[in-house]
Structures are given as C-alpha cells and as structure tokens.
CSV table of C-alpha atoms in Angstrom, one decimal:
chain,number,residue,atom,x,y,z
H,1,GLY,CA,137.0,-106.5,-76.5
H,2,GLU,CA,140.1,-106.7,-78.7
H,3,ASP,CA,143.5,-107.0,-77.1
H,4,VAL,CA,147.0,-107.1,-78.4
H,5,GLU,CA,149.8,-108.3,-76.3
H,6,GLN,CA,153.6,-108.0,-76.7
H,7,SER,CA,156.7,-108.4,-74.5
H,8,LEU,CA,158.1,-105.2,-73.2
H,9,PHE,CA,161.8,-105.4,-74.0
H,10,LEU,CA,164.1,-107.2,-76.4
H,11,SER,CA,168.0,-106.8,-76.6
H,12,VAL,CA,170.1,-108.1,-79.5
H,13,ARG,CA,173.6,-107.7,-80.8
H,14,GLU,CA,174.1,-105.6,-84.0
H,15,GLY,CA,174.2,-108.0,-87.0
H,16,ASP,CA,171.9,-110.6,-85.4
H,17,SER,CA,168.3,-111.1,-86.2
H,18,SER,CA,165.6,-109.8,-83.9
H,19,VAL,CA,162.3,-111.3,-83.5
H,20,ILE,CA,159.5,-109.4,-81.9
H,21,ASN,CA,156.2,-111.3,-81.1
H,22,CYS,CA,152.7,-110.4,-80.8
H,23,THR,CA,149.4,-112.0,-79.8
H,24,TYR,CA,146.0,-110.8,-80.5
H,25,THR,CA,142.5,-111.9,-79.6
H,26,ASP,CA,140.2,-110.6,-82.3
H,27,SER,CA,139.6,-113.4,-84.7
H,28,SER,CA,137.9,-110.9,-87.0
H,29,SER,CA,141.0,-108.9,-87.6
H,30,THR,CA,141.6,-107.8,-91.2
H,31,TYR,CA,145.0,-106.1,-91.1
H,32,LEU,CA,147.9,-106.5,-88.8
H,33,TYR,CA,150.6,-103.9,-88.6
H,34,TRP,CA,154.0,-103.1,-87.3
H,35,TYR,CA,154.8,-99.6,-86.3
H,36,LYS,CA,158.1,-98.1,-85.2
H,37,GLN,CA,158.6,-95.3,-82.7
H,38,GLU,CA,161.7,-93.5,-82.5
H,39,PRO,CA,162.6,-91.5,-79.3
H,40,GLY,CA,160.8,-88.2,-79.5
H,41,ALA,CA,158.8,-89.2,-82.6
H,42,GLY,CA,155.4,-90.4,-83.8
H,43,LEU,CA,154.7,-93.7,-85.0
H,44,GLN,CA,155.7,-94.9,-88.5
H,45,LEU,CA,154.3,-97.7,-90.3
H,46,LEU,CA,156.8,-100.5,-91.0
H,47,THR,CA,154.8,-103.0,-92.6
H,48,TYR,CA,151.5,-104.7,-92.6
H,49,ILE,CA,150.0,-108.1,-93.6
H,50,PHE,CA,146.5,-109.0,-94.5
H,51,SER,CA,144.8,-111.6,-92.4
H,52,ASN,CA,144.7,-114.0,-95.2
H,53,MET,CA,148.5,-114.1,-95.7
H,54,ASP,CA,151.0,-116.2,-93.9
H,55,MET,CA,154.1,-114.3,-94.6
H,56,LYS,CA,155.3,-111.1,-96.0
H,57,GLN,CA,158.9,-110.0,-96.6
H,58,ASP,CA,160.1,-106.5,-97.3
H,59,GLN,CA,163.8,-106.1,-97.5
H,60,ARG,CA,165.1,-106.9,-93.9
H,61,LEU,CA,161.6,-107.2,-92.5
H,62,THR,CA,159.7,-110.5,-92.5
H,63,VAL,CA,156.3,-110.7,-90.9
H,64,LEU,CA,154.9,-114.0,-90.2
H,65,LEU,CA,151.3,-114.6,-89.2
H,66,ASN,CA,149.9,-117.7,-87.5
H,67,LYS,CA,146.1,-117.1,-87.7
H,68,LYS,CA,145.2,-120.2,-85.9
H,69,ASP,CA,147.2,-119.3,-82.9
H,70,LYS,CA,146.6,-115.5,-83.6
H,71,HIS,CA,150.3,-115.0,-83.2
H,72,LEU,CA,152.2,-112.4,-85.4
H,73,SER,CA,155.8,-111.9,-85.5
H,74,LEU,CA,158.4,-109.3,-87.0
H,75,ARG,CA,161.8,-110.5,-87.8
H,76,ILE,CA,164.5,-107.9,-88.6
H,77,ALA,CA,167.5,-109.4,-90.4
H,78,ASP,CA,171.0,-107.9,-89.7
H,79,THR,CA,169.7,-105.7,-86.9
H,80,GLN,CA,171.5,-102.3,-86.8
H,81,THR,CA,171.9,-99.7,-84.1
H,82,GLY,CA,169.3,-97.5,-86.1
H,83,ASP,CA,166.7,-100.3,-85.5
H,84,SER,CA,166.6,-99.3,-81.8
H,85,ALA,CA,163.2,-98.2,-81.1
H,86,ILE,CA,159.8,-99.2,-79.7
H,87,TYR,CA,157.8,-101.6,-82.1
H,88,PHE,CA,154.0,-101.7,-81.8
H,89,CYS,CA,152.0,-104.5,-83.1
H,90,ALA,CA,148.4,-103.4,-83.9
H,91,GLU,CA,145.4,-104.8,-85.5
H,92,LYS,CA,142.3,-103.4,-87.3
H,93,ASP,CA,139.1,-105.3,-86.9
H,94,SER,CA,136.6,-105.7,-89.7
H,95,GLY,CA,134.0,-103.6,-88.2
H,96,GLY,CA,132.5,-100.6,-89.7
H,97,TYR,CA,134.9,-98.1,-88.7
H,98,GLN,CA,138.6,-98.2,-88.6
H,99,LYS,CA,139.4,-99.0,-85.0
H,100,VAL,CA,143.0,-100.0,-84.5
H,101,THR,CA,144.0,-101.6,-81.4
H,102,PHE,CA,147.6,-101.3,-80.4
H,103,GLY,CA,149.9,-103.4,-78.1
H,104,ILE,CA,152.0,-101.8,-75.4
H,105,GLY,CA,155.1,-101.8,-77.6
H,106,THR,CA,158.4,-103.8,-77.3
H,107,LYS,CA,161.4,-101.7,-76.8
H,108,LEU,CA,164.4,-103.1,-79.0
H,109,GLN,CA,167.7,-102.3,-77.8
H,110,VAL,CA,170.5,-103.1,-80.2
H,111,ILE,CA,173.9,-103.5,-78.7
H,112,PRO,CA,176.9,-102.5,-80.9
W,1,GLU,CA,154.9,-83.2,-98.0
W,2,ALA,CA,152.2,-85.3,-96.5
W,3,GLN,CA,151.9,-84.7,-92.9
W,4,VAL,CA,150.0,-84.6,-89.8
W,5,THR,CA,150.8,-81.5,-87.7
W,6,GLN,CA,150.2,-81.3,-83.9
W,7,ASN,CA,150.5,-78.2,-81.8
W,8,PRO,CA,152.0,-77.5,-79.3
W,9,ARG,CA,154.7,-80.2,-79.0
W,10,TYR,CA,155.1,-79.6,-75.3
W,11,LEU,CA,152.6,-78.1,-72.8
W,12,ILE,CA,152.6,-77.6,-69.0
W,13,THR,CA,149.5,-76.4,-67.5
W,14,VAL,CA,147.6,-76.2,-64.4
W,15,THR,CA,144.8,-78.3,-63.3
W,16,GLY,CA,141.4,-76.8,-64.5
W,17,LYS,CA,142.7,-74.5,-67.2
W,18,LYS,CA,140.9,-75.4,-70.5
W,19,LEU,CA,143.4,-76.2,-73.3
W,20,THR,CA,143.1,-77.4,-76.9
W,21,VAL,CA,145.7,-79.4,-78.8
W,22,THR,CA,145.2,-78.7,-82.5
W,23,CYS,CA,145.8,-81.3,-85.2
W,24,SER,CA,145.8,-80.7,-88.8
W,25,GLN,CA,146.5,-83.0,-91.9
W,26,ASN,CA,147.2,-82.0,-95.6
W,27,MET,CA,146.3,-85.3,-97.1
W,28,ASN,CA,142.5,-84.8,-97.5
W,29,HIS,CA,141.9,-87.8,-95.1
W,30,GLU,CA,138.4,-88.7,-94.0
W,31,TYR,CA,139.5,-90.6,-90.8
W,32,MET,CA,141.2,-88.9,-87.9
W,33,SER,CA,141.7,-90.1,-84.3
W,34,TRP,CA,143.4,-89.1,-81.2
W,35,TYR,CA,145.5,-91.3,-78.9
W,36,ARG,CA,147.2,-91.2,-75.6
W,37,GLN,CA,150.4,-93.1,-74.9
W,38,ASP,CA,151.2,-94.0,-71.4
W,39,PRO,CA,154.0,-96.3,-70.1
W,40,GLY,CA,153.0,-99.8,-69.8
W,41,LEU,CA,149.5,-99.0,-71.5
W,42,GLY,CA,150.6,-98.6,-75.1
W,43,LEU,CA,148.3,-96.4,-77.2
W,44,ARG,CA,144.7,-95.9,-76.4
W,45,GLN,CA,142.2,-94.4,-78.5
W,46,ILE,CA,140.5,-91.3,-77.2
W,47,TYR,CA,138.1,-90.2,-79.9
W,48,TYR,CA,137.9,-90.7,-83.7
W,49,SER,CA,136.2,-89.1,-86.6
W,50,MET,CA,135.0,-90.8,-89.8
W,51,ASN,CA,134.4,-87.4,-91.5
W,52,VAL,CA,133.3,-83.9,-91.1
W,53,GLU,CA,130.8,-83.5,-88.2
W,54,VAL,CA,131.0,-87.3,-87.5
W,55,THR,CA,132.7,-88.0,-84.3
W,56,ASP,CA,132.6,-90.9,-81.8
W,57,LYS,CA,134.2,-92.1,-78.5
W,58,GLY,CA,137.2,-94.3,-78.5
W,59,ASP,CA,138.3,-96.4,-75.5
W,60,VAL,CA,139.1,-93.6,-73.1
W,61,PRO,CA,137.1,-90.4,-73.9
W,62,GLU,CA,136.4,-89.3,-70.3
W,63,GLY,CA,137.6,-85.8,-69.9
W,64,TYR,CA,138.2,-84.9,-73.5
W,65,LYS,CA,136.0,-83.3,-76.3
W,66,VAL,CA,136.7,-83.0,-80.0
W,67,SER,CA,135.3,-81.3,-83.0
W,68,ARG,CA,135.6,-81.9,-86.8
W,69,LYS,CA,134.3,-78.8,-88.4
W,70,GLU,CA,136.6,-79.1,-91.4
W,71,LYS,CA,138.2,-82.1,-93.0
W,72,ARG,CA,141.8,-81.2,-92.2
W,73,ASN,CA,141.3,-80.3,-88.6
W,74,PHE,CA,140.6,-82.3,-85.6
W,75,PRO,CA,141.4,-80.5,-82.3
W,76,LEU,CA,141.4,-82.3,-78.9
W,77,ILE,CA,139.8,-80.1,-76.1
W,78,LEU,CA,140.5,-80.6,-72.5
W,79,GLU,CA,137.7,-78.5,-70.7
W,80,SER,CA,139.1,-79.1,-67.2
W,81,PRO,CA,142.5,-80.9,-67.3
W,82,SER,CA,143.4,-83.1,-64.4
W,83,PRO,CA,146.9,-84.6,-63.5
W,84,ASN,CA,145.7,-88.0,-64.7
W,85,GLN,CA,145.6,-86.4,-68.2
W,86,THR,CA,149.5,-86.0,-68.1
W,87,SER,CA,150.4,-88.0,-71.2
W,88,LEU,CA,151.8,-88.1,-74.6
W,89,TYR,CA,149.1,-87.4,-77.1
W,90,PHE,CA,149.1,-88.5,-80.8
W,91,CYS,CA,146.8,-87.5,-83.6
W,92,ALA,CA,146.5,-89.8,-86.6
W,93,SER,CA,144.7,-89.6,-90.0
W,94,SER,CA,144.0,-92.2,-92.7
W,95,ALA,CA,142.3,-92.1,-96.1
W,96,GLY,CA,139.3,-94.3,-95.5
W,97,ARG,CA,137.8,-97.8,-94.9
W,98,MET,CA,140.2,-99.8,-97.1
W,99,ASN,CA,143.4,-97.7,-96.4
W,100,THR,CA,145.8,-99.6,-94.4
W,101,GLU,CA,148.2,-96.9,-93.2
W,102,ALA,CA,147.6,-94.3,-90.5
W,103,PHE,CA,149.9,-91.3,-90.5
W,104,PHE,CA,150.7,-90.0,-87.1
W,105,GLY,CA,151.7,-86.5,-85.8
W,106,GLN,CA,154.9,-86.0,-83.8
W,107,GLY,CA,153.1,-85.9,-80.4
W,108,THR,CA,152.2,-83.5,-77.8
W,109,ARG,CA,153.6,-84.1,-74.4
W,110,LEU,CA,151.1,-82.6,-71.8
W,111,THR,CA,151.9,-82.2,-68.2
W,112,VAL,CA,149.0,-81.1,-65.9
W,113,VAL,CA,150.1,-79.9,-62.5
C-alpha cells in the first residue's frame, strides 16, 4: 500500500529557512499536499503540487518535487514563531476514490 | 463561512457505552471521511463516503460504523468503545474527484476508560 514518511522533529531559529522533507512510495500519486496543524486545531491545507510539476512557490512557501526519487520538500523562508506547528505531507493516489495518505507529521519548533 | 463542524470536541466515556461523534459540513461536499490521529502514527483513515448512502472502509475501520443519510452529515459511531479507541478524531470533506483540498473539522478528543 501507499506509504508516506517524514522526520518527526525540526528545530530552527526565527528568521532562518526551514526545510521539511517527505518521501512517498506510490508512483501513481496525482497530488501531493502539505498541511499544517496548530495545537488544538484541525489540519489546514498550506499548499499542494500536481505530480507533473517540479516546483511551486507561494509567498514564503516553496514546494519541490523530485518525482524520480519520490521526494517532496517544503521550504519556509524567514521562519516565524507563528510557523511552529506540525506539518503533514500527504499524497492522493490516482484511484477511483479520493484516498489521501498522510505522513506522521513533522513538528517544527521555531526558536526566537 | 465554509466549515466542518464536529461534536463534541472532548468526550470521556466508559468501555462498552455506545457513542456517536457528529460531523456536519456546509459546503455541499460529496466526499467525507473520518480519520484518527495517534502519536507516531499520523492520520489514519477510518471510513469514507463518496456520496449519500455510499460508504466504504478506510485503513482502520474495526470497531467503527458510519452512515451517510444526508449529504451534509457523516456521523461516526462506536457501538462498543474500547480503550484502544482513545484518540483524536478528525472529520474531513471535499468537493469531488478533481478537488484538491480537504477541509477538516476541529477534532474530537475521545478518551475511553
């Protein structure tokens, strides 16, 4: 079955860039997502990328996709304390229904 | 405001006492699903529904039931809760096959003692 892997924890200093990495196994993935979960809240979609794209930029966020290596990364420029959260990588397969497989989440800690 | 509403937000119950967690969306979305979130395991899909009266099992359906009698509601039913169902539960909805975004509820923290 599909599998999405992420590291558990990342700590960065305020103002630095954060890079959160993710690998996935499903070669038929159509969309890949990054969700953000703040304490006590649900998941909020940050950005997504189609599987036929290499890069997507949205303000401070840059998503890079290496389809050959099945590697996805999220770069947050000028990281702020408000970016402290858990970040989930997720992929949607090309099957007939919208099955989305999530990684375990990377906890980003921003040090002031 | 577009939203997915779950109730209750917090629930402590005893083993074997049937409970229902409600989920309602106001976006006329076809697709709804339930996830549980556990430390070190991320989000695992319990059940999903592609439309009214169409439901199917996700990755961890044991011990759960769902129903989809109306488009907006997708309740999660635990007929006989057990302590291993202590978890944080999320309901999500999205518009359809080509839609990329799932909207999540705020979560229900369930403790079964």
